[in-house]
Amino acid sequence: MNGQILEILNGIPGKTGFYYKNLTTGVEWEVRSEEPMIAASVIKIPVLAEVFARLEAGAADKNELYRIREEDKLPSCGALNYMHTGLEVTLEDLYTLMIILSDNTATNLLIKKFGMENINRRMRGLGLNVTTVNRLLFDAEASAAGRENRICAKEIGLLLEKMFRGELISPRASQEMISILTNQRLNGKMPFHFKGKVKIAHKTGEDGGITHDVGIVFAPQPFVACFCSNETDVPLFERAIQDITKLLYDLQPEC
């Protein structure tokens, strides 16, 4: 099976990274999994981890209210930019929307509240050296200066494994984060072939020439799969994500 996956990935232009781990047997397989990538919305998983760390420490309250201002609203993914100015939402609403609808307005509010440095310090403490928040979303000036949020497939895979094992912040926090990721509404990549019949806790990311999907597939032997790409043929790589995930599910005893 490794040969099939490698053949698929090597047929896709641009930068691609892939990481797989069977969470029952411990078998790993990876292709360019430590290659740094522009993160797009996958960076929202590290933000979520920092939020839950603060909640666990009693330094944040999920019921804290936020009033959405016109200047807070960001385009594209999410719901808050379509809602009326002055809408009041809770911290819990923000981190839930950040994941299940990939809400960019919610994400920037959370990064501003909890701090890039704190998010990055937590990632370093977990042993992640590539995964970094370097700027707010839609910060054109920072992007033009080359400051991009970065991930790699293997590091996000390690975060997801810790979450699965109840080791990311705490067992309770890990379980709640998995529940949020399972409620993901953007399901055209890893879950595509399963039609809702397989539980998948995952997060997508998209931008020009960029498409990612990373998650935990709750197969009979659960596994982590992380697909990352930059400068790629997006439709071609998304088809690969769909097909490889199904292949990993169907043939997992051979992995």
Short mmCIF file of C-alpha atoms in Angstrom, two decimals:
data_model
loop_
_atom_site.label_atom_id
_atom_site.label_comp_id
_atom_site.label_asym_id
_atom_site.label_seq_id
_atom_site.Cartn_x
_atom_site.Cartn_y
_atom_site.Cartn_z
CA MET A 1 0.00 0.00 0.00
CA ASN A 2 2.86 2.40 0.73
CA GLY A 3 3.83 2.16 -2.92
CA GLN A 4 0.31 3.10 -4.02
CA ILE A 5 0.28 6.17 -1.79
CA LEU A 6 3.75 7.24 -2.86
CA GLU A 7 2.79 6.91 -6.51
CA ILE A 8 -0.29 9.08 -5.97
CA LEU A 9 1.61 11.75 -4.03
CA ASN A 10 4.53 11.85 -6.43
CA GLY A 11 2.10 12.46 -9.29
CA ILE A 12 0.96 15.77 -7.76
CA PRO A 13 2.84 19.01 -8.55
CA GLY A 14 4.12 21.41 -5.93
CA LYS A 15 4.95 20.74 -2.28
CA THR A 16 3.11 17.90 -0.59
CA GLY A 17 3.55 16.39 2.85
CA PHE A 18 1.86 13.34 4.34
CA TYR A 19 1.89 11.70 7.76
CA TYR A 20 0.08 8.54 8.89
CA LYS A 21 0.04 6.74 12.22
CA ASN A 22 -2.02 3.73 13.24
CA LEU A 23 -2.99 4.59 16.82
CA THR A 24 -3.47 0.92 17.73
CA THR A 25 -0.32 -0.66 16.32
CA GLY A 26 1.94 2.40 16.33
CA VAL A 27 2.89 1.90 12.67
CA GLU A 28 3.90 5.20 11.03
CA TRP A 29 4.38 6.14 7.41
CA GLU A 30 5.35 9.53 6.09
CA VAL A 31 6.32 11.39 2.93
CA ARG A 32 8.05 14.75 3.36
CA SER A 33 6.16 15.03 6.64
CA GLU A 34 8.56 17.56 8.20
CA GLU A 35 8.48 19.96 5.24
CA PRO A 36 7.35 23.40 6.51
CA MET A 37 4.12 24.55 4.88
CA ILE A 38 2.06 27.74 4.93
CA ALA A 39 -0.59 26.71 7.42
CA ALA A 40 -3.81 28.29 6.16
CA SER A 41 -6.62 27.32 8.56
CA VAL A 42 -4.85 24.30 10.08
CA ILE A 43 -3.15 26.83 12.36
CA LYS A 44 -6.50 26.98 14.16
CA ILE A 45 -5.74 23.68 15.93
CA PRO A 46 -2.78 25.18 17.87
CA VAL A 47 -4.97 28.19 18.68
CA LEU A 48 -7.63 25.81 20.01
CA ALA A 49 -5.05 24.04 22.17
CA GLU A 50 -3.98 27.33 23.75
CA VAL A 51 -7.59 28.30 24.46
CA PHE A 52 -8.20 24.99 26.23
CA ALA A 53 -4.98 25.32 28.21
CA ARG A 54 -6.19 28.66 29.56
CA LEU A 55 -9.66 27.27 30.28
CA GLU A 56 -8.11 24.33 32.14
CA ALA A 57 -5.95 26.69 34.20
CA GLY A 58 -8.93 28.83 35.14
CA ALA A 59 -7.43 31.79 33.27
CA ALA A 60 -10.35 32.03 30.83
CA ASP A 61 -14.10 31.58 31.03
CA LYS A 62 -15.96 29.92 28.16
CA ASN A 63 -19.02 32.05 28.99
CA GLU A 64 -17.18 35.36 28.60
CA LEU A 65 -19.06 37.58 26.17
CA TYR A 66 -17.66 39.30 23.07
CA ARG A 67 -19.48 41.95 21.06
CA ILE A 68 -18.65 41.64 17.35
CA ARG A 69 -17.61 45.00 15.89
CA GLU A 70 -17.65 45.86 12.20
CA GLU A 71 -13.85 46.16 12.21
CA ASP A 72 -13.54 42.62 13.62
CA LYS A 73 -15.21 41.04 10.59
CA LEU A 74 -13.09 39.16 8.06
CA PRO A 75 -14.12 37.78 4.67
CA SER A 76 -14.46 34.24 3.43
CA CYS A 77 -14.86 31.32 5.82
CA GLY A 78 -17.18 31.50 8.76
CA ALA A 79 -20.47 32.97 9.91
CA LEU A 80 -19.68 35.99 12.07
CA ASN A 81 -18.89 38.28 9.14
CA TYR A 82 -22.48 37.76 7.92
CA MET A 83 -24.07 38.54 11.28
CA HIS A 84 -25.21 41.94 12.48
CA THR A 85 -22.66 44.26 14.06
CA GLY A 86 -23.01 44.19 17.83
CA LEU A 87 -23.85 40.49 18.00
CA GLU A 88 -22.80 39.05 21.38
CA VAL A 89 -21.13 35.64 21.39
CA THR A 90 -19.31 33.66 24.06
CA LEU A 91 -15.73 32.48 24.09
CA GLU A 92 -17.11 28.97 23.57
CA ASP A 93 -18.95 30.21 20.47
CA LEU A 94 -15.72 31.68 19.12
CA TYR A 95 -13.58 28.57 19.46
CA THR A 96 -16.37 26.33 18.18
CA LEU A 97 -16.97 28.49 15.10
CA MET A 98 -13.22 28.73 14.52
CA ILE A 99 -13.13 24.97 13.97
CA ILE A 100 -16.46 23.78 12.61
CA LEU A 101 -16.91 26.65 10.13
CA SER A 102 -13.26 27.75 10.04
CA ASP A 103 -14.43 31.21 11.09
CA ASN A 104 -11.68 33.75 10.45
CA THR A 105 -13.25 36.53 12.52
CA ALA A 106 -13.38 34.22 15.53
CA THR A 107 -9.79 33.11 14.95
CA ASN A 108 -8.31 36.60 14.96
CA LEU A 109 -10.24 37.52 18.09
CA LEU A 110 -8.81 34.44 19.83
CA ILE A 111 -5.24 35.05 18.63
CA LYS A 112 -5.45 38.64 19.89
CA LYS A 113 -6.83 37.53 23.25
CA PHE A 114 -4.44 34.66 23.94
CA GLY A 115 -1.33 35.94 22.15
CA MET A 116 0.87 34.58 19.39
CA GLU A 117 3.82 34.26 21.75
CA ASN A 118 1.82 32.15 24.19
CA ILE A 119 0.51 29.86 21.45
CA ASN A 120 4.02 29.39 20.08
CA ARG A 121 5.51 28.83 23.53
CA ARG A 122 2.98 26.07 24.14
CA MET A 123 3.82 24.43 20.80
CA ARG A 124 7.54 24.48 21.69
CA GLY A 125 6.73 22.95 25.05
CA LEU A 126 5.00 20.11 23.22
CA GLY A 127 8.09 19.57 21.06
CA LEU A 128 6.74 21.25 17.92
CA ASN A 129 9.39 23.44 16.31
CA VAL A 130 7.87 24.22 12.90
CA THR A 131 4.28 24.96 13.95
CA THR A 132 4.17 28.72 14.51
CA VAL A 133 1.67 31.57 14.50
CA ASN A 134 3.50 34.47 12.88
CA ARG A 135 0.61 36.76 11.99
CA LEU A 136 -3.10 37.37 12.18
CA LEU A 137 -5.26 36.10 9.35
CA PHE A 138 -5.73 38.52 6.43
CA ASP A 139 -2.76 40.63 7.50
CA ALA A 140 -1.67 41.62 3.99
CA GLU A 141 1.31 43.66 5.19
CA ALA A 142 2.75 40.78 7.23
CA SER A 143 2.15 38.35 4.38
CA ALA A 144 3.88 40.65 1.90
CA ALA A 145 6.85 40.77 4.29
CA GLY A 146 7.01 36.96 4.24
CA ARG A 147 5.54 36.38 7.69
CA GLU A 148 3.36 33.32 7.35
CA ASN A 149 1.83 30.88 9.81
CA ARG A 150 3.64 27.55 9.47
CA ILE A 151 2.91 23.88 10.09
CA CYS A 152 4.21 20.51 8.98
CA ALA A 153 2.23 17.31 8.60
CA LYS A 154 4.10 15.33 11.26
CA GLU A 155 3.80 17.96 13.99
CA ILE A 156 0.07 18.34 13.50
CA GLY A 157 -0.14 14.55 13.55
CA LEU A 158 1.61 14.52 16.92
CA LEU A 159 -0.86 17.10 18.28
CA LEU A 160 -3.77 14.97 17.11
CA GLU A 161 -2.26 11.82 18.62
CA LYS A 162 -1.88 13.58 21.98
CA MET A 163 -5.50 14.64 21.71
CA PHE A 164 -6.61 11.07 20.95
CA ARG A 165 -4.68 9.71 23.95
CA GLY A 166 -6.06 12.37 26.31
CA GLU A 167 -2.63 13.98 26.68
CA LEU A 168 -3.24 17.39 25.05
CA ILE A 169 -3.83 19.71 28.00
CA SER A 170 -5.94 17.12 29.90
CA PRO A 171 -8.18 14.12 29.20
CA ARG A 172 -11.29 16.29 29.49
CA ALA A 173 -9.87 19.03 27.25
CA SER A 174 -8.68 16.47 24.71
CA GLN A 175 -12.11 14.87 24.53
CA GLU A 176 -13.86 18.21 24.11
CA MET A 177 -11.45 19.28 21.35
CA ILE A 178 -12.08 15.97 19.54
CA SER A 179 -15.81 16.56 19.84
CA ILE A 180 -15.48 19.99 18.23
CA LEU A 181 -13.28 18.64 15.41
CA THR A 182 -15.80 15.84 14.83
CA ASN A 183 -18.52 18.45 14.27
CA GLN A 184 -16.54 19.91 11.34
CA ARG A 185 -18.91 21.13 8.61
CA LEU A 186 -16.30 21.27 5.80
CA ASN A 187 -16.26 17.62 4.80
CA GLY A 188 -15.25 17.45 1.15
CA LYS A 189 -11.79 15.97 1.65
CA MET A 190 -10.93 13.21 4.16
CA PRO A 191 -14.58 12.28 4.89
CA PHE A 192 -15.68 12.43 1.23
CA HIS A 193 -16.05 8.69 0.51
CA PHE A 194 -17.61 7.81 3.87
CA LYS A 195 -20.86 9.80 3.58
CA GLY A 196 -20.98 10.42 7.32
CA LYS A 197 -20.70 6.72 8.24
CA VAL A 198 -17.21 7.02 9.81
CA LYS A 199 -16.36 9.41 12.65
CA ILE A 200 -13.55 11.75 11.60
CA ALA A 201 -12.24 14.57 13.79
CA HIS A 202 -10.46 16.88 11.38
CA LYS A 203 -9.56 20.40 10.24
CA THR A 204 -9.15 21.67 6.71
CA GLY A 205 -7.15 24.59 5.31
CA GLU A 206 -7.30 26.35 1.97
CA ASP A 207 -5.74 29.31 0.16
CA GLY A 208 -4.34 30.00 -3.28
CA GLY A 209 -2.49 26.83 -4.32
CA ILE A 210 -2.91 25.45 -0.80
CA THR A 211 -5.14 22.67 0.46
CA HIS A 212 -4.80 20.66 3.69
CA ASP A 213 -6.80 18.20 5.72
CA VAL A 214 -5.59 16.71 8.99
CA GLY A 215 -7.45 14.47 11.37
CA ILE A 216 -8.20 11.35 13.35
CA VAL A 217 -10.16 8.64 11.55
CA PHE A 218 -12.05 6.43 14.01
CA ALA A 219 -11.62 3.21 12.04
CA PRO A 220 -11.63 -0.19 13.83
CA GLN A 221 -7.95 0.67 14.34
CA PRO A 222 -8.07 4.48 14.66
CA PHE A 223 -5.41 6.40 12.76
CA VAL A 224 -4.08 9.89 12.24
CA ALA A 225 -3.70 11.15 8.69
CA CYS A 226 -2.32 14.57 7.79
CA PHE A 227 -2.26 15.87 4.22
CA CYS A 228 -0.55 19.20 3.55
CA SER A 229 0.26 21.03 0.32
CA ASN A 230 1.54 24.35 -0.98
CA GLU A 231 1.87 25.55 -4.58
CA THR A 232 -0.13 22.57 -5.77
CA ASP A 233 -2.90 21.62 -8.14
CA VAL A 234 -5.69 21.94 -5.57
CA PRO A 235 -8.39 19.75 -7.22
CA LEU A 236 -5.82 17.03 -7.92
CA PHE A 237 -4.52 16.97 -4.36
CA GLU A 238 -8.01 17.06 -2.88
CA ARG A 239 -8.92 13.98 -4.92
CA ALA A 240 -5.76 12.34 -3.57
CA ILE A 241 -6.80 13.19 0.00
CA GLN A 242 -10.20 11.57 -0.59
CA ASP A 243 -8.79 8.43 -2.19
CA ILE A 244 -5.83 7.88 0.14
CA THR A 245 -8.01 8.25 3.24
CA LYS A 246 -10.36 5.58 1.88
CA LEU A 247 -7.40 3.36 1.01
CA LEU A 248 -6.00 3.70 4.53
CA TYR A 249 -9.38 2.78 6.01
CA ASP A 250 -10.02 -0.19 3.74
CA LEU A 251 -6.55 -1.72 3.93
CA GLN A 252 -5.48 -0.73 7.43
CA PRO A 253 -4.66 -4.26 8.68
CA GLU A 254 -1.86 -4.22 6.08
CA CYS A 255 -0.49 -0.85 7.23
#
